[in-house]
GROMACS .gro file of C-alpha atoms in nm:
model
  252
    1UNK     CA    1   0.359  -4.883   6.225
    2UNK     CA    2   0.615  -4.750   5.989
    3UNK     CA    3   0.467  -4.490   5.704
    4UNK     CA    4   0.554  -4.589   5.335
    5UNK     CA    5   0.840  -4.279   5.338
    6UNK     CA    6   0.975  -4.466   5.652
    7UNK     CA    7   0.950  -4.800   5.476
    8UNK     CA    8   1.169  -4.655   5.160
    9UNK     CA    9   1.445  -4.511   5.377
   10UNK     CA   10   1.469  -4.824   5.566
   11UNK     CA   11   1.527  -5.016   5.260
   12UNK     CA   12   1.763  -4.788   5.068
   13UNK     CA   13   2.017  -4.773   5.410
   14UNK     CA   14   1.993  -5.121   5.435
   15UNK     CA   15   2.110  -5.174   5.071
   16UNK     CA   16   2.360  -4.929   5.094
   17UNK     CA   17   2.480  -5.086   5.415
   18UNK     CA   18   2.484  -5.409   5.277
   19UNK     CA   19   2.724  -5.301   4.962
   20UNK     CA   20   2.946  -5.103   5.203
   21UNK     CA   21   3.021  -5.409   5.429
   22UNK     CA   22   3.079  -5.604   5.140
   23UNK     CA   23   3.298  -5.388   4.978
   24UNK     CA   24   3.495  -5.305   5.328
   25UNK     CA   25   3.530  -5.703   5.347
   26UNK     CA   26   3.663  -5.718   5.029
   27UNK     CA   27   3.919  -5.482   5.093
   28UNK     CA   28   4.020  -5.641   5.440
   29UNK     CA   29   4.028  -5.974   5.388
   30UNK     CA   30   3.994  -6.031   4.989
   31UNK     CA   31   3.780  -6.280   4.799
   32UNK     CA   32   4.043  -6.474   4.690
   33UNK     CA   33   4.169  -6.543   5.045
   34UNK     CA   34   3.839  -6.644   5.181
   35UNK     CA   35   3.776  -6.895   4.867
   36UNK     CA   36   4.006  -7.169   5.054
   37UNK     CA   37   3.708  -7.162   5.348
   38UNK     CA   38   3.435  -7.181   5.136
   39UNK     CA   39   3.340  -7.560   5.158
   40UNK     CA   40   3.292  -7.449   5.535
   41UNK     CA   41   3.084  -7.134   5.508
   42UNK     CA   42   2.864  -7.293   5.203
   43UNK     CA   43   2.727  -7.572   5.451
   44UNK     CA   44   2.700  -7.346   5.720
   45UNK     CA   45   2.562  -7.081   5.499
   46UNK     CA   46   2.267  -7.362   5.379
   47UNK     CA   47   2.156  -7.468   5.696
   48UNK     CA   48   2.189  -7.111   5.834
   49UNK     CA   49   1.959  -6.968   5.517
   50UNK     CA   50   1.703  -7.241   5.572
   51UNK     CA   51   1.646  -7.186   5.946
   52UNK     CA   52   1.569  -6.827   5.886
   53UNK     CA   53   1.374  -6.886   5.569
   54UNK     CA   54   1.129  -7.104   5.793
   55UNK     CA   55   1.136  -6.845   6.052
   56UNK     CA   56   1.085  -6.571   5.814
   57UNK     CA   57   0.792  -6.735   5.688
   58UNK     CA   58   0.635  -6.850   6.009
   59UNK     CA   59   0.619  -6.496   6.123
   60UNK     CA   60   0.471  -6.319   5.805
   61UNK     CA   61   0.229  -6.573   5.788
   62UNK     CA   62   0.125  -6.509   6.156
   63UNK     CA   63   0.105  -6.145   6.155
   64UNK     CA   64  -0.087  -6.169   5.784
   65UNK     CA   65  -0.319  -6.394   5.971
   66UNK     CA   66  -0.385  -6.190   6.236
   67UNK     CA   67  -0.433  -5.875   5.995
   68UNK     CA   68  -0.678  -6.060   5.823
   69UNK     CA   69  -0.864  -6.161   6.135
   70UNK     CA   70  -0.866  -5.807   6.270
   71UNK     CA   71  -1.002  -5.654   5.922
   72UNK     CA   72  -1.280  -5.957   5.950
   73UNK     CA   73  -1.381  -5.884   6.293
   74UNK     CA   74  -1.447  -5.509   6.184
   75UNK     CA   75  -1.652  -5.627   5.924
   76UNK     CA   76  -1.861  -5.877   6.180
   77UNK     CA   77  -1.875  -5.531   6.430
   78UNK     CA   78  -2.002  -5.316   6.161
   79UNK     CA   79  -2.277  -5.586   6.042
   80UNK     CA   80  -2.389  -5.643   6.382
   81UNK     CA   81  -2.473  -5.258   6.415
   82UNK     CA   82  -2.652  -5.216   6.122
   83UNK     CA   83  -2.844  -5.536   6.217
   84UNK     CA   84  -2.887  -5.349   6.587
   85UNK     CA   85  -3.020  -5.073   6.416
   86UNK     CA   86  -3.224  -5.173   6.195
   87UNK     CA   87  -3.404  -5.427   6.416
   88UNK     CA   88  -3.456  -5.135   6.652
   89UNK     CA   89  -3.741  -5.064   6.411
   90UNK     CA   90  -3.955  -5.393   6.562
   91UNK     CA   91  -3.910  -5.223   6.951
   92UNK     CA   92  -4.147  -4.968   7.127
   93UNK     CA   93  -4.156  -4.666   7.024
   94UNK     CA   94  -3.908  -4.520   7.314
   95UNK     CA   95  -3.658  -4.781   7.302
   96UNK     CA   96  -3.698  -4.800   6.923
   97UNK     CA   97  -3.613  -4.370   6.851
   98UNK     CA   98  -3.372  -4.387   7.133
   99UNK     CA   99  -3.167  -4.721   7.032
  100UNK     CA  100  -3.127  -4.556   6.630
  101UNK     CA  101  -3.017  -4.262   6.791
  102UNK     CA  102  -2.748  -4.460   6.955
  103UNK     CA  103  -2.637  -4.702   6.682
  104UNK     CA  104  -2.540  -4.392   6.479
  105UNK     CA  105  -2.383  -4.222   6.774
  106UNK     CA  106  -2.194  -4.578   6.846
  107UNK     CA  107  -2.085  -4.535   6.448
  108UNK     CA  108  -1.988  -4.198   6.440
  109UNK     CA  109  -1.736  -4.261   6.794
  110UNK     CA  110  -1.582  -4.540   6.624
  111UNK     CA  111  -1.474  -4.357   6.301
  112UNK     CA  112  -1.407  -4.033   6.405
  113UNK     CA  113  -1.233  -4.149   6.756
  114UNK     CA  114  -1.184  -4.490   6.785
  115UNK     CA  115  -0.992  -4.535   6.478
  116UNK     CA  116  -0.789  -4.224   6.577
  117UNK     CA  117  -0.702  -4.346   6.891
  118UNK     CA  118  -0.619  -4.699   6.800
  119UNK     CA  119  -0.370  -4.533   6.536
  120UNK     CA  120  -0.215  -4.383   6.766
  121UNK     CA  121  -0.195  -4.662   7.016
  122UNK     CA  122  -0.462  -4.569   7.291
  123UNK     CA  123  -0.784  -4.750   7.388
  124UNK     CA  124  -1.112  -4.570   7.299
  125UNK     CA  125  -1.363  -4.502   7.552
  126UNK     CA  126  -1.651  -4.307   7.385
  127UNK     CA  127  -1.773  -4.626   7.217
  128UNK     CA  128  -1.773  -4.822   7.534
  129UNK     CA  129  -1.999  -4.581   7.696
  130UNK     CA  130  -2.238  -4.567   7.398
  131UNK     CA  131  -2.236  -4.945   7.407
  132UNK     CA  132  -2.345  -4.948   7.794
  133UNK     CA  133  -2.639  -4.749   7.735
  134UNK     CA  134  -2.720  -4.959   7.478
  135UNK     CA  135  -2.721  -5.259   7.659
  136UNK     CA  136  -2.948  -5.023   7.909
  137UNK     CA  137  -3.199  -4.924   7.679
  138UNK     CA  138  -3.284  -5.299   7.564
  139UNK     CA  139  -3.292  -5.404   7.876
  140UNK     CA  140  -3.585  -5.150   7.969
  141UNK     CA  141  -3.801  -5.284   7.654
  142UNK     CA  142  -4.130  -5.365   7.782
  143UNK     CA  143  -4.264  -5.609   7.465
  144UNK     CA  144  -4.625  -5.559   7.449
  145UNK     CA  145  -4.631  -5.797   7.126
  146UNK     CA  146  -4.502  -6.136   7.008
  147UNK     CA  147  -4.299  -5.926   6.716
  148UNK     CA  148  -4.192  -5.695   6.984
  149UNK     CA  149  -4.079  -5.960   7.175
  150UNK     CA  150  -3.913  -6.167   6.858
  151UNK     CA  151  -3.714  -5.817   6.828
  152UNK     CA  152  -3.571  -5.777   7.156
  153UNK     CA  153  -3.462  -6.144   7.117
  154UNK     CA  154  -3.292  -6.087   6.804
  155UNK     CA  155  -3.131  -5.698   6.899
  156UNK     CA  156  -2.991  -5.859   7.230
  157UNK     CA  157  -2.810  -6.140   7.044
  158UNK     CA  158  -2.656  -5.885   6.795
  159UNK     CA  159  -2.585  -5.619   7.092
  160UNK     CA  160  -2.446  -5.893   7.255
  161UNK     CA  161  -2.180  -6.007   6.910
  162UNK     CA  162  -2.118  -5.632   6.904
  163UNK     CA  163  -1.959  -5.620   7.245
  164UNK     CA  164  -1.785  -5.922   7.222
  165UNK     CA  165  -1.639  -5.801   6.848
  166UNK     CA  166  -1.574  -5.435   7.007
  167UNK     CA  167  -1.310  -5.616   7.227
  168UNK     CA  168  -1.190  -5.819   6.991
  169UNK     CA  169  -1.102  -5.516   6.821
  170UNK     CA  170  -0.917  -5.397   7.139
  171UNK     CA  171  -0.743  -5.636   7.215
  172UNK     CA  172  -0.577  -5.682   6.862
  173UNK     CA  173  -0.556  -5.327   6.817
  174UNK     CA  174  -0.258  -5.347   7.162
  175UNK     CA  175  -0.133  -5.670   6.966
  176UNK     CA  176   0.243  -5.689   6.862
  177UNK     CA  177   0.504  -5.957   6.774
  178UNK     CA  178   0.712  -6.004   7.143
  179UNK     CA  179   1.048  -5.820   7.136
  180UNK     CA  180   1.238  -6.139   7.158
  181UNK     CA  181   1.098  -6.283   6.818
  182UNK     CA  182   1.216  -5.946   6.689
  183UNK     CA  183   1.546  -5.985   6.811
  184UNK     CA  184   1.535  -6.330   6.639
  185UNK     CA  185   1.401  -6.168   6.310
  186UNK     CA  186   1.656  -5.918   6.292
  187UNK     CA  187   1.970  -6.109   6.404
  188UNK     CA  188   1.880  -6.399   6.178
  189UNK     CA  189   1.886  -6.130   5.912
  190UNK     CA  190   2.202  -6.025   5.994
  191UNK     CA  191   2.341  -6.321   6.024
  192UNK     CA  192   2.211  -6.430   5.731
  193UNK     CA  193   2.330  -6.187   5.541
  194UNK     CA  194   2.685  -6.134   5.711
  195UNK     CA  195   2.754  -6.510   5.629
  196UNK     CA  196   2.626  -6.481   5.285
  197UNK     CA  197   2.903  -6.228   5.251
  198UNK     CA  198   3.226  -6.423   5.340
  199UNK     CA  199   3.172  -6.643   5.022
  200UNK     CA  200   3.475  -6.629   4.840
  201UNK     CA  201   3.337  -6.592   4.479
  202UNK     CA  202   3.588  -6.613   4.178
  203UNK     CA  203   3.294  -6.290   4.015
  204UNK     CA  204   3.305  -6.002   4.193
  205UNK     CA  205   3.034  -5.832   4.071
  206UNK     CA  206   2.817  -6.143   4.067
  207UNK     CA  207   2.861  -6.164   4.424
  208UNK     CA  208   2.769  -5.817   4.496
  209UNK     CA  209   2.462  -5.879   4.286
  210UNK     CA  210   2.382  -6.223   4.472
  211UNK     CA  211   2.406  -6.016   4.831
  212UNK     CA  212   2.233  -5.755   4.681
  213UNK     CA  213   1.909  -5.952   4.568
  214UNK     CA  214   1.928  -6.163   4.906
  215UNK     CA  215   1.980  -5.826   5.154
  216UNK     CA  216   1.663  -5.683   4.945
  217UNK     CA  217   1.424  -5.977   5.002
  218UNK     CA  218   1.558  -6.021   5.398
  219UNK     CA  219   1.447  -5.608   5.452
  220UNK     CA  220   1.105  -5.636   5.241
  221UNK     CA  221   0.970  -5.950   5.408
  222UNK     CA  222   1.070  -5.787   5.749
  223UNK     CA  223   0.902  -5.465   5.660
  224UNK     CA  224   0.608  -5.664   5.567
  225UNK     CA  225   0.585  -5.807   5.911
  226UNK     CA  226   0.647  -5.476   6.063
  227UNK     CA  227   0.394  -5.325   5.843
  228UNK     CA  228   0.088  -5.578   5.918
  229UNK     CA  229   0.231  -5.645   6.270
  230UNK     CA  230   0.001  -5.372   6.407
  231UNK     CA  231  -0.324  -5.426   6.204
  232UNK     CA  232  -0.500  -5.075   6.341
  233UNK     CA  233  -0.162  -4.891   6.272
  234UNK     CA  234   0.068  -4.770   6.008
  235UNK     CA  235   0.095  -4.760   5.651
  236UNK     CA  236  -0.069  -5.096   5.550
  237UNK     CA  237  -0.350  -5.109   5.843
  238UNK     CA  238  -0.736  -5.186   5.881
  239UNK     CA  239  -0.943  -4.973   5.782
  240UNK     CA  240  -1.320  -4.807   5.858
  241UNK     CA  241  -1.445  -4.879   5.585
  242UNK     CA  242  -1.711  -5.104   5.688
  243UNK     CA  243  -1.865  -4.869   5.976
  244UNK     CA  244  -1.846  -4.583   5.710
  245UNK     CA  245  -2.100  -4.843   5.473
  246UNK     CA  246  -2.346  -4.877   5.793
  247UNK     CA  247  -2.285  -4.558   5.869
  248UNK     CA  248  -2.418  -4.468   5.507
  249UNK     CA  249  -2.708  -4.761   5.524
  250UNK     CA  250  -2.817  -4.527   5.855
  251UNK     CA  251  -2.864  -4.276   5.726
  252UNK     CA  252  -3.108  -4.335   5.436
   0.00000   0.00000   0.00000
């Protein structure tokens, strides 16, 4: 849930990090005496780099997936209320005024406090209640009429996919990678990166260049997860814009 000022600083003291222990190493121990070990640290240094490029990209791709999931089931939630609400128009008359005037209440909680609230990492209430009453008010429809009755059929099965995406939403709004597979992500990294600097290289500035390019792709891939890690949060994060459309469709 980092913002994109966060994400910059991140990256710029990692880079200058990175130089600084290179250039410290340098100094202590210099290139030309670690050149004698570096049929030792290239092999380790290979099967090191492809272990954590296979981690690196088993993680991104799960948290991507599960970003992608998240923004899809707040697509399905917001469909299924404009569906609710606009087969409320086939109820009775008292069920039919009273279910609109929830469906927009149910829309307006979600953008103005459930989005809120999941941003800043707390579970929303408001819409539950609204969705409760909901469920109350179909359940009181008297169908006097086979259309009335094809209606109430239809709103209860898209109630009923709006509850069930509602806490899908929750629960992948409190979703996060474990601590211990960030402990792997960042030690790998380190690692990594830490190995990649006791290569004894005969160019200097080559080297610097090479640790350079490889400390910069290590710290944007791992801002990436961090980033899409927490779908409802953060710089790069889910978005309301779907509810805002059927909040729009309501109202005309």
């Amino acid at each position: 849930m980092l913002t994109l000022t966060q994400n910059i600083v991140i990256l710029i003291v990692t880079m200058a990090c990175s130089m600084l222990f290179l250039a410290l190493l340098n100094r202590v121990w210099p290139r030309e005496r670690r050149t004698v070990h570096n049929d030792l640290i290239g092999w380790q240094l290979g099967i090191l780099g492809t272990t954590y490029a296979v981690i690196l990209g088993f993680m991104l791709y799960t948290v991507w997936t599960n970003f992608g999931e998240a923004n899809l089931n707040a697509d399905l939630e917001a469909n299924s209320l404009r569906n609710l609400h606009q087969l409320a128009e086939g109820l009775p008359s008292p069920q039919r005024l009273l279910l609109q005037h929830q469906t927009r209440a149910y829309v307006d909680a979600v953008i103005n406090q459930d989005w809120p609230e999941m941003h800043n990492s707390r579970l929303p209430e408001e819409s539950s209640l609204i969705n409760r009453d909901m469920w109350k008010t179909l359940m009181s429809v008297k169908a006097a009429s086979p259309s009335e009755l094809l209606a109430e059929d239809h709103a209860l099965s898209e109630l009923s996919a709006l509850t069930e995406h509602r806490r899908t939403r929750l629960i992948q709004s409190a979703y996060r990678l474990p601590t211990i597979f960030w402990a792997v992500l960042l030690a790998g990294g380190l690692v990594t990166i830490l190995s990649a600097s006791l290569f004894g290289s005969a160019n200097r500035a080559l080297h610097a260049l090479q640790i350079f390019c490889f400390t910069l792709l290590i710290t944007l891939v791992l801002l990436a997860i961090a980033d899409v890690n927490l779908p409802f949060r953060g710089w790069v994060h889910v978005t309301d814009f779907a509810f805002q459309r059927a909040q729009q469709n309501m109202s005309e």
